[in-house]
mmCIF file of C-alpha atoms in Angstrom:
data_model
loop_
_atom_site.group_PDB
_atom_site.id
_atom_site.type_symbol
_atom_site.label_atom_id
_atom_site.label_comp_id
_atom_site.label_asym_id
_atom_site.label_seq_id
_atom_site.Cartn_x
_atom_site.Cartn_y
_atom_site.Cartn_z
ATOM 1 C CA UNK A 1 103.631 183.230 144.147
ATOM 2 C CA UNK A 2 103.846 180.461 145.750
ATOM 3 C CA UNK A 3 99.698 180.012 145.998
ATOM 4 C CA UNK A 4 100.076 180.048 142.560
ATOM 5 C CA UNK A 5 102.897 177.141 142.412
ATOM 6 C CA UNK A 6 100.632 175.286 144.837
ATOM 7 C CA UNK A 7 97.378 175.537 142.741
ATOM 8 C CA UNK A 8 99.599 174.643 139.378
ATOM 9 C CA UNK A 9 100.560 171.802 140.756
ATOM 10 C CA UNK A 10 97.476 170.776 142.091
ATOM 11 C CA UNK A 11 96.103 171.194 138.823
ATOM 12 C CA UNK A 12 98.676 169.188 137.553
ATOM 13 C CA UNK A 13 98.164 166.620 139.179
ATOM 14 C CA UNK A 14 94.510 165.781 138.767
ATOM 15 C CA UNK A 15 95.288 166.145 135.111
ATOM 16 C CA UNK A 16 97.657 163.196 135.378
ATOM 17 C CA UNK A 17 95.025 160.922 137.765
ATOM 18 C CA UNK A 18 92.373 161.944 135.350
ATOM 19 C CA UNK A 19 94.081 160.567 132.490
ATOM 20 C CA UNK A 20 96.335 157.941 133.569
ATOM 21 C CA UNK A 21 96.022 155.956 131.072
ATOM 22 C CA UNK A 22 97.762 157.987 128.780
ATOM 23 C CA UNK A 23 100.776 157.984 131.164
ATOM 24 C CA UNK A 24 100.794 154.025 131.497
ATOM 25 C CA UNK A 25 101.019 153.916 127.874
ATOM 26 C CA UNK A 26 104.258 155.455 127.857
ATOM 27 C CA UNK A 27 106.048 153.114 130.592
ATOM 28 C CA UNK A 28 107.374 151.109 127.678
ATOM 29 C CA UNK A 29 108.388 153.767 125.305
ATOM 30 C CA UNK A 30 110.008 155.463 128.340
ATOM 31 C CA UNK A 31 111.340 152.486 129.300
ATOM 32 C CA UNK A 32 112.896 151.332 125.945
ATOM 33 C CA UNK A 33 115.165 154.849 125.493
ATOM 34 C CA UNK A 34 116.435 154.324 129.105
ATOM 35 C CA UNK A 35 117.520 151.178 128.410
ATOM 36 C CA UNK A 36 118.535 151.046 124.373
ATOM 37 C CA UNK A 37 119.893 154.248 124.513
ATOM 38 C CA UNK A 38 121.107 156.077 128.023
ATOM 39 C CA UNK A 39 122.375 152.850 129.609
ATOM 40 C CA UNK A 40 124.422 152.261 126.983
ATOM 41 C CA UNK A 41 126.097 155.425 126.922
ATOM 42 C CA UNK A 42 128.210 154.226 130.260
ATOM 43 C CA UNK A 43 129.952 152.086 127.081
ATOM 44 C CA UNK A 44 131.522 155.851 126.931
ATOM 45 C CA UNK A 45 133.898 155.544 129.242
ATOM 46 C CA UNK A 46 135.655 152.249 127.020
ATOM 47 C CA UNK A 47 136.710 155.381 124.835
ATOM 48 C CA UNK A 48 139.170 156.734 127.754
ATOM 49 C CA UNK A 49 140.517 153.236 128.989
ATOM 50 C CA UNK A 50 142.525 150.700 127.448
ATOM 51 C CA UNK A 51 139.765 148.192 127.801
ATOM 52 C CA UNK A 52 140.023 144.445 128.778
ATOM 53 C CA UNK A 53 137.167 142.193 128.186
ATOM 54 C CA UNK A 54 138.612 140.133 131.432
ATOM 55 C CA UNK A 55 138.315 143.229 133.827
ATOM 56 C CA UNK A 56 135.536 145.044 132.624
ATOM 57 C CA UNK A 57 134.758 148.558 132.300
ATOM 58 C CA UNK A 58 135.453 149.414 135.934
ATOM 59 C CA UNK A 59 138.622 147.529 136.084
ATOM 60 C CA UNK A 60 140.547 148.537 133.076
ATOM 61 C CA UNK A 61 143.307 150.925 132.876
ATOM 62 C CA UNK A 62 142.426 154.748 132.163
ATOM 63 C CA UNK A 63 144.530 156.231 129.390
ATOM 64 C CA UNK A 64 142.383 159.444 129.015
ATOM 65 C CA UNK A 65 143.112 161.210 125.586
ATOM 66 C CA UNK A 66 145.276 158.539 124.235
ATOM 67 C CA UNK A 67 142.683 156.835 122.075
ATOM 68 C CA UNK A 68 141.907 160.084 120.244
ATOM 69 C CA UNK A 69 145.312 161.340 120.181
ATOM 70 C CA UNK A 70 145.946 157.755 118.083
ATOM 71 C CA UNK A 71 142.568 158.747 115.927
ATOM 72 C CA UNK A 72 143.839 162.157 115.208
ATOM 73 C CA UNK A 73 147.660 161.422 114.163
ATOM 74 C CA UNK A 74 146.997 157.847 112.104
ATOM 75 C CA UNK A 75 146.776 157.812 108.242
ATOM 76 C CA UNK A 76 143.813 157.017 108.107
ATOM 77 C CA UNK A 77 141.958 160.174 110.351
ATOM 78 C CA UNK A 78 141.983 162.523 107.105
ATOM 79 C CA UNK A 79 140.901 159.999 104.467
ATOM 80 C CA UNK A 80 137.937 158.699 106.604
ATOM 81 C CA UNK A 81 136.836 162.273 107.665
ATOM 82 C CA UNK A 82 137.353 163.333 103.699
ATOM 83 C CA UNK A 83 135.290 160.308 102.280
ATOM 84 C CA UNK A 84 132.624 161.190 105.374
ATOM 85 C CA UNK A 85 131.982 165.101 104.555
ATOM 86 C CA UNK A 86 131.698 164.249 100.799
ATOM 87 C CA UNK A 87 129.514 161.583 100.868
ATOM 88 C CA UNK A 88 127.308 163.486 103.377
ATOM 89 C CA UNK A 89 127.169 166.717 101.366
ATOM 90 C CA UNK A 90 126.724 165.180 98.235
ATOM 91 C CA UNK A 91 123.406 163.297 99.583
ATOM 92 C CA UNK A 92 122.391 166.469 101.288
ATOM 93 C CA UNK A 93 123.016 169.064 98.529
ATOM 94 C CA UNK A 94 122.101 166.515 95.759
ATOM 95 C CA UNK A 95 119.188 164.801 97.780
ATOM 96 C CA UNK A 96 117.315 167.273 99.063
ATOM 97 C CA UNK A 97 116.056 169.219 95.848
ATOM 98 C CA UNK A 98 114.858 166.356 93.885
ATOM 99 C CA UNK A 99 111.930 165.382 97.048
ATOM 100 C CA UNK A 100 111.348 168.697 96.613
ATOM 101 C CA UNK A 101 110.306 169.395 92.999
ATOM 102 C CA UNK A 102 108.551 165.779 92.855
ATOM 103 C CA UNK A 103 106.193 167.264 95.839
ATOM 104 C CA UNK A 104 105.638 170.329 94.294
ATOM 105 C CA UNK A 105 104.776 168.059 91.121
ATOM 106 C CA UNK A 106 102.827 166.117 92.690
ATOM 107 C CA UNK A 107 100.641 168.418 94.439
ATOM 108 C CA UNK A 108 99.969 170.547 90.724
ATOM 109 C CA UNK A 109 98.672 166.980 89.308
ATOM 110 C CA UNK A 110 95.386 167.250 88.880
ATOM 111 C CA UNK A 111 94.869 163.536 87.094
ATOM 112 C CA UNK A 112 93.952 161.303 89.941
ATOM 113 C CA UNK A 113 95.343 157.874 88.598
ATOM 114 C CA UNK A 114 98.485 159.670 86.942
ATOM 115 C CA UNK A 115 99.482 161.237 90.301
ATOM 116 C CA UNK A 116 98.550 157.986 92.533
ATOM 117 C CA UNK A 117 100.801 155.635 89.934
ATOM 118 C CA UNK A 118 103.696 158.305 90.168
ATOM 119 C CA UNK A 119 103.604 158.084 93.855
ATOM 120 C CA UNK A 120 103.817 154.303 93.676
ATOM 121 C CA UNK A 121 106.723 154.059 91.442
ATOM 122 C CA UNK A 122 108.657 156.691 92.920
ATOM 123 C CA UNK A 123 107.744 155.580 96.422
ATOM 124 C CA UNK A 124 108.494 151.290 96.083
ATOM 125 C CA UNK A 125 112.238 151.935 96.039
ATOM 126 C CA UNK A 126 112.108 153.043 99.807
ATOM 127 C CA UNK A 127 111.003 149.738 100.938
ATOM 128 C CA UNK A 128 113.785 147.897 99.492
ATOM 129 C CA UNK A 129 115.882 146.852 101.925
ATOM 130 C CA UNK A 130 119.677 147.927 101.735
ATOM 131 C CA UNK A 131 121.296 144.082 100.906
ATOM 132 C CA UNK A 132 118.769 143.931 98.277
ATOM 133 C CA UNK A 133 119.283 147.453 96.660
ATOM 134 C CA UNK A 134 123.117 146.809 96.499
ATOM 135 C CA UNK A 135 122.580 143.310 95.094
ATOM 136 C CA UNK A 136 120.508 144.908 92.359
ATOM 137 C CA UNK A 137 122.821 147.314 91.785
ATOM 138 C CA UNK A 138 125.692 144.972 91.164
ATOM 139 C CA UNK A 139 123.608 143.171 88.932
ATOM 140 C CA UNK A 140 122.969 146.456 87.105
ATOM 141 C CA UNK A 141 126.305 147.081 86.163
ATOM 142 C CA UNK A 142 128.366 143.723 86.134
ATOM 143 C CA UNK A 143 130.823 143.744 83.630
ATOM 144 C CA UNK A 144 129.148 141.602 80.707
ATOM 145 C CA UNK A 145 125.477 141.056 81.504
ATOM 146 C CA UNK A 146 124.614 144.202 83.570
ATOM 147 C CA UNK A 147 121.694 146.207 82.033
ATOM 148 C CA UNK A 148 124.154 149.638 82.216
ATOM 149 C CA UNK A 149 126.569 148.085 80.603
ATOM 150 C CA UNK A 150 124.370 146.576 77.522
ATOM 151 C CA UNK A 151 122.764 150.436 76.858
ATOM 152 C CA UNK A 152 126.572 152.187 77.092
ATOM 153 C CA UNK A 153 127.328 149.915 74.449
ATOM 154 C CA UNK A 154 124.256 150.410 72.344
ATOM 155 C CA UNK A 155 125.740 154.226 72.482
ATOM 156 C CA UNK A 156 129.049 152.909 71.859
ATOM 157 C CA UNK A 157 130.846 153.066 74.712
ATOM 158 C CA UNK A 158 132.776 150.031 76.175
ATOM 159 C CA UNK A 159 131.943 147.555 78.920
ATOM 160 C CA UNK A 160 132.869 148.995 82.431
ATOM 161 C CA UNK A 161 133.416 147.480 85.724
ATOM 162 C CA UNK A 162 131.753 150.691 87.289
ATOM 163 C CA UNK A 163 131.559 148.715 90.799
ATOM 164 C CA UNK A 164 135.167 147.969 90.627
ATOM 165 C CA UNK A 165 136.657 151.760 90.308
ATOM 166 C CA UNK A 166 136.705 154.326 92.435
ATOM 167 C CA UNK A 167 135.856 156.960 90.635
ATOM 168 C CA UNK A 168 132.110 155.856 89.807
ATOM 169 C CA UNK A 169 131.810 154.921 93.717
ATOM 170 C CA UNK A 170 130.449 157.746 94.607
ATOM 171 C CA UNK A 171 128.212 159.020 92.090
ATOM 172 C CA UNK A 172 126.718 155.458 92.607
ATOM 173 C CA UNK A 173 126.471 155.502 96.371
ATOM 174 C CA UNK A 174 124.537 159.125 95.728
ATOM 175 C CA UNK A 175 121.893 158.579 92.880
ATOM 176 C CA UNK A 176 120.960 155.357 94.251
ATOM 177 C CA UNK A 177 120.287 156.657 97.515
ATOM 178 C CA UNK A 178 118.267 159.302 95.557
ATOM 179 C CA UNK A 179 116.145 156.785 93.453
ATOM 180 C CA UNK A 180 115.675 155.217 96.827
ATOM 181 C CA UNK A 181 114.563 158.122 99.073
ATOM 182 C CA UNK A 182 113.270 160.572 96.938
ATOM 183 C CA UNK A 183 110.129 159.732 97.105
ATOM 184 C CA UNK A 184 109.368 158.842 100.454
ATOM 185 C CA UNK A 185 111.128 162.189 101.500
ATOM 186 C CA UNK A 186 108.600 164.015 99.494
ATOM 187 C CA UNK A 187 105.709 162.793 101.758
ATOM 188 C CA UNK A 188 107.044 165.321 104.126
ATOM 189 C CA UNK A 189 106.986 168.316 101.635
ATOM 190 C CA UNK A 190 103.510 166.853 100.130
ATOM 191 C CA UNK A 191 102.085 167.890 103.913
ATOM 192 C CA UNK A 192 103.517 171.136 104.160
ATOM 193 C CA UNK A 193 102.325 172.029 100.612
ATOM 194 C CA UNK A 194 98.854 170.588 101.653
ATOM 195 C CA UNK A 195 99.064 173.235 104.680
ATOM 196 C CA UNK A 196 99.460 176.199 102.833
ATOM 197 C CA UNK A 197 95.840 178.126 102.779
ATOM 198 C CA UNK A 198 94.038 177.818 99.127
ATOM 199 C CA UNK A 199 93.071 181.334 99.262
ATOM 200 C CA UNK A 200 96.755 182.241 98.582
ATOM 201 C CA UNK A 201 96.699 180.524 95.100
ATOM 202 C CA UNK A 202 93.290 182.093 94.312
ATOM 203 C CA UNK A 203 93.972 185.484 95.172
ATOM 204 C CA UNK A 204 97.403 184.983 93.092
ATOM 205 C CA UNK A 205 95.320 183.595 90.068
ATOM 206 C CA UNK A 206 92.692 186.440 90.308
ATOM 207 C CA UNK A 207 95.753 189.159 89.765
ATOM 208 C CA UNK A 208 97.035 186.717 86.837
ATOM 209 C CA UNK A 209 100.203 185.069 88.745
ATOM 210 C CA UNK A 210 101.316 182.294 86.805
ATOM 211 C CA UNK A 211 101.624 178.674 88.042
ATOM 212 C CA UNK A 212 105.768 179.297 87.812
ATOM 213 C CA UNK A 213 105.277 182.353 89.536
ATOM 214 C CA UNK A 214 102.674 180.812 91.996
ATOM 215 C CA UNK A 215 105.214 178.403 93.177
ATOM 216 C CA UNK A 216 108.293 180.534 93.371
ATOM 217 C CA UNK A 217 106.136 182.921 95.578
ATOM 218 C CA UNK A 218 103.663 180.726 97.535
ATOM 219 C CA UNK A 219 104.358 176.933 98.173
ATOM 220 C CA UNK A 220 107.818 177.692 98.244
ATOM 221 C CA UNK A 221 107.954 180.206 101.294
ATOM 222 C CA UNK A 222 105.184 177.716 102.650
ATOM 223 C CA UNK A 223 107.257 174.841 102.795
ATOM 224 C CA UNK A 224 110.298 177.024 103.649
ATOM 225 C CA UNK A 225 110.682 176.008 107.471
ATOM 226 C CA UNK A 226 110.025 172.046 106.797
ATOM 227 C CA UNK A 227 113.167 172.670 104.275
ATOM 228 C CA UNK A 228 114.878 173.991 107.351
ATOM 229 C CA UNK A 229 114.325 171.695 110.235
ATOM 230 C CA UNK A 230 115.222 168.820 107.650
ATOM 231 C CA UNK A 231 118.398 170.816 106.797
ATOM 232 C CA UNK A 232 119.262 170.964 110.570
ATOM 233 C CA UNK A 233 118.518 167.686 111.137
ATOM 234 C CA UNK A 234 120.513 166.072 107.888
ATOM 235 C CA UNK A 235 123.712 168.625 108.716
ATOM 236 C CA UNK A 236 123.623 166.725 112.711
ATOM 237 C CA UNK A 237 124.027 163.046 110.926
ATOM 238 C CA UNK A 238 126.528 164.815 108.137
ATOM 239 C CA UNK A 239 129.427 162.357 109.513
ATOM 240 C CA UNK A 240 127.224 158.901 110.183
ATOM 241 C CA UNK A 241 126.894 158.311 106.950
ATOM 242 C CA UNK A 242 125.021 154.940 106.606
ATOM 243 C CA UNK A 243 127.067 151.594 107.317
ATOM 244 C CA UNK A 244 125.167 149.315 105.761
ATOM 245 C CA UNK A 245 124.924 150.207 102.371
ATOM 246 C CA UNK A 246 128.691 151.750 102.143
ATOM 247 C CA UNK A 247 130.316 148.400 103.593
ATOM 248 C CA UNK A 248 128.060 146.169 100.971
ATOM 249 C CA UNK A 249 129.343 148.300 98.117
ATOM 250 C CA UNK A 250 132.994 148.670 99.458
ATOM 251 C CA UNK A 251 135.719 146.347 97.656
ATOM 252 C CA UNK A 252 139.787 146.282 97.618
ATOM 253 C CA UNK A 253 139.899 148.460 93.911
ATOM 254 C CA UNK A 254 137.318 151.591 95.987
ATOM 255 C CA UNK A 255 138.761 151.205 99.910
ATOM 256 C CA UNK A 256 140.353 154.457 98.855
ATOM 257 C CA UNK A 257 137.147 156.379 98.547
ATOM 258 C CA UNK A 258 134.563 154.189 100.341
ATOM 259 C CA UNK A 259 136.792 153.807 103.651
ATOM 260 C CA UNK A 260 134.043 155.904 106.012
ATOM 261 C CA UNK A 261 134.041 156.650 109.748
ATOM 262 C CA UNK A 262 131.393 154.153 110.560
ATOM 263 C CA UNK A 263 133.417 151.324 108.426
ATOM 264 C CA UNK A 264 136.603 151.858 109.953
ATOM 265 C CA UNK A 265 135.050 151.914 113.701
ATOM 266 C CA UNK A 266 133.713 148.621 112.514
ATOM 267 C CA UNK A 267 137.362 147.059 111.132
ATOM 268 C CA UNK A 268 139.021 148.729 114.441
ATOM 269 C CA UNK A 269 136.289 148.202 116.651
ATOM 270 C CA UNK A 270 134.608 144.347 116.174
ATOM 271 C CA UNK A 271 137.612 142.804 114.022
ATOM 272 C CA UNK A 272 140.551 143.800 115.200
ATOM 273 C CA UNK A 273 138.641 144.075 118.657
ATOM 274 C CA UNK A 274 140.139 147.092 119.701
ATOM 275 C CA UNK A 275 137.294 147.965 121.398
ATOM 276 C CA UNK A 276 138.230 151.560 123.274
ATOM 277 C CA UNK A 277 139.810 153.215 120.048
ATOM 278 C CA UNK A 278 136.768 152.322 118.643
ATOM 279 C CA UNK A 279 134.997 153.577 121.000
ATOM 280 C CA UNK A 280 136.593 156.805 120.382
ATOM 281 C CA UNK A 281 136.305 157.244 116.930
ATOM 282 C CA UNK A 282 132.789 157.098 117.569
ATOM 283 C CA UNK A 283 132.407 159.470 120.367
ATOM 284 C CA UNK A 284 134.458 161.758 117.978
ATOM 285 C CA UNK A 285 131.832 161.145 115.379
ATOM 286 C CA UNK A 286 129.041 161.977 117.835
ATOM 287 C CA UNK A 287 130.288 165.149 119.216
ATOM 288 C CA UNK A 288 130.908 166.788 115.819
ATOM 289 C CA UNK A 289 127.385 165.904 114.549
ATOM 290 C CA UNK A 290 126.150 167.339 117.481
ATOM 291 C CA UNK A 291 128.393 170.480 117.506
ATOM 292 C CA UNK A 292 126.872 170.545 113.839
ATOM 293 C CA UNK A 293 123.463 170.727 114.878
ATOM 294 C CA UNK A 294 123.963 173.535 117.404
ATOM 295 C CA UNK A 295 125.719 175.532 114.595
ATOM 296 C CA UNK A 296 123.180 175.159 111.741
ATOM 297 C CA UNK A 297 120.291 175.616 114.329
ATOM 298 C CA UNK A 298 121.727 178.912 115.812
ATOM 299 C CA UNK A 299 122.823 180.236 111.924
ATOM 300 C CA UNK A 300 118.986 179.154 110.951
ATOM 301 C CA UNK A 301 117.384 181.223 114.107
ATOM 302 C CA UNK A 302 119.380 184.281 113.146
ATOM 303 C CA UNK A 303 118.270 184.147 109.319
ATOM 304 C CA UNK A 304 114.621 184.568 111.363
ATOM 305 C CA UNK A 305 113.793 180.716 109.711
ATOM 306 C CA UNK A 306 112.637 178.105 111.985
ATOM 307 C CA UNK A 307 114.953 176.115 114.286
ATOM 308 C CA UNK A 308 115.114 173.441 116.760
ATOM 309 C CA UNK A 309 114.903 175.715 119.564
#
């Protein structure tokens, strides 16, 4: 055994002299998640102190639980956490089908310049960035000269301001960041569908499968685990819900639906500079997206679909 452990590592290590330069290329990528995102995590300890800019992290006061005991009992832990989870499902259970069936479109075209201008159109939106998109969706719907606005009238319906009530928030938030993503998404179900083996579809034609029939049977099942991992790894950011986007499109007349974990850690947090219960709320968010992933991965491995690990 252990002639064996000497001779692996020998072997090992003549790999790595022979191709050292493979290993010097990764000094900097190794070097940027050290710094960017482990040394940062000492910032974790802010979350059990009552922190002080003026003594630092290793001089404040330790309050241990206190922070998240405040999170858990304040008025504003249940609406935050609500607004989260239904924001998150909606963009995962609304989201994910629609990259879906425009891959499995896309892949059945058969018209060259029909399917490369559909890809173009439904792929542009992704590169918008997120100030822009919510600019152009305020201009969309502004109360008197928004496009929306002018066609629910031609229908007859009366001017809304659909940016200034609460109930449209949402549906806004989630079919935007549909029209957005939904076709860069599909890229990813475009490869799987280009992985599945040919011979599949023409032994399914020869015994007289429809294309319907073809899909439910074939690309579907093929693309199966990519649906999975994606699943997993959506369900782990289910509570960090984008900042950005939801702070540009939150006002005084939709705080009531809009107010999110990562927008609150930011009022707490960098204006009200209460640095360690910010801290906490996001070490809060972190551990349950994590605890999420474990979950879904284990439930996935069971169901004999593909996981994590």
């Amino acid at each position: 055994m252990q002639k064996h452990r000497i001779a692996a590592w020998r072997s090992f290590s003549l790999r790595r002299i022979r191709h050292w330069q493979l290993y010097l290329l990764l000094i900097l990528p190794v070097a940027y998640v050290i710094v960017f995102c482990y040394v940062p995590m000492g910032g974790l300890l802010m979350a059990f102190q009552k922190y002080r800019i003026s003594k630092g992290l290793f001089g404040s006061a330790w309050v241990g639980l206190t922070n998240f005991n405040r999170f858990f009992s304040s008025v504003y832990f249940l609406r935050t956490l609500r607004n989260t989870l239904i924001l998150s499902l909606l963009g995962i259970t609304l989201g994910m089908p629609f990259p879906i069936l425009l891959a499995l479109c896309l892949n059945d075209m058969r018209n060259g310049f029909g399917k490369r201008f559909v890809q173009l159109v439904t792929y542009a939106p992704y590169f918008i960035s997120t100030v822009v998109m919510v600019s152009m969706l305020f201009q969309w719907m502004e109360l008197r000269t928004g496009l929306i606005n002018h066609i629910w009238e031609f229908f007859g319906g009366n001017a809304t301001d659909f940016m200034g009530k609460a109930r449209y928030f949402r549906f806004i938030y989630t079919a935007s960041g549909i029209w957005q993503y939904m076709g860069f998404n599909s890229i990813i179900y475009l490869a799987a569908l280009n992985g599945i083996d040919p011979q599949l579809h023409e032994a399914a034609i020869v015994d007289g499968a429809t294309r319907l029939k073809r899909v439910w049977h074939i690309d579907l099942p093929g693309i199966l685990p990519t649906v999975v991992i994606l699943l997993i790894l959506n369900c782990g950011r289910i509570l960090s819900v984008g900042f950005e986007k939801v702070y540009l499109m939150q006002n005084d007349a939709n705080l009531e639906v809009s107010q999110i974990i990562s927008t609150y850690v930011y009022e707490i947090g960098l204006k009200k500079q209460d640095i360690s219960y910010g801290t906490a709320v996001g070490l809060f968010n972190s551990v349950v997206n994590f605890a999420l992933v474990v979950m879904v991965n284990a439930t996935a491995r069971r169901m004999g679909e593909s996981s994590l690990w």
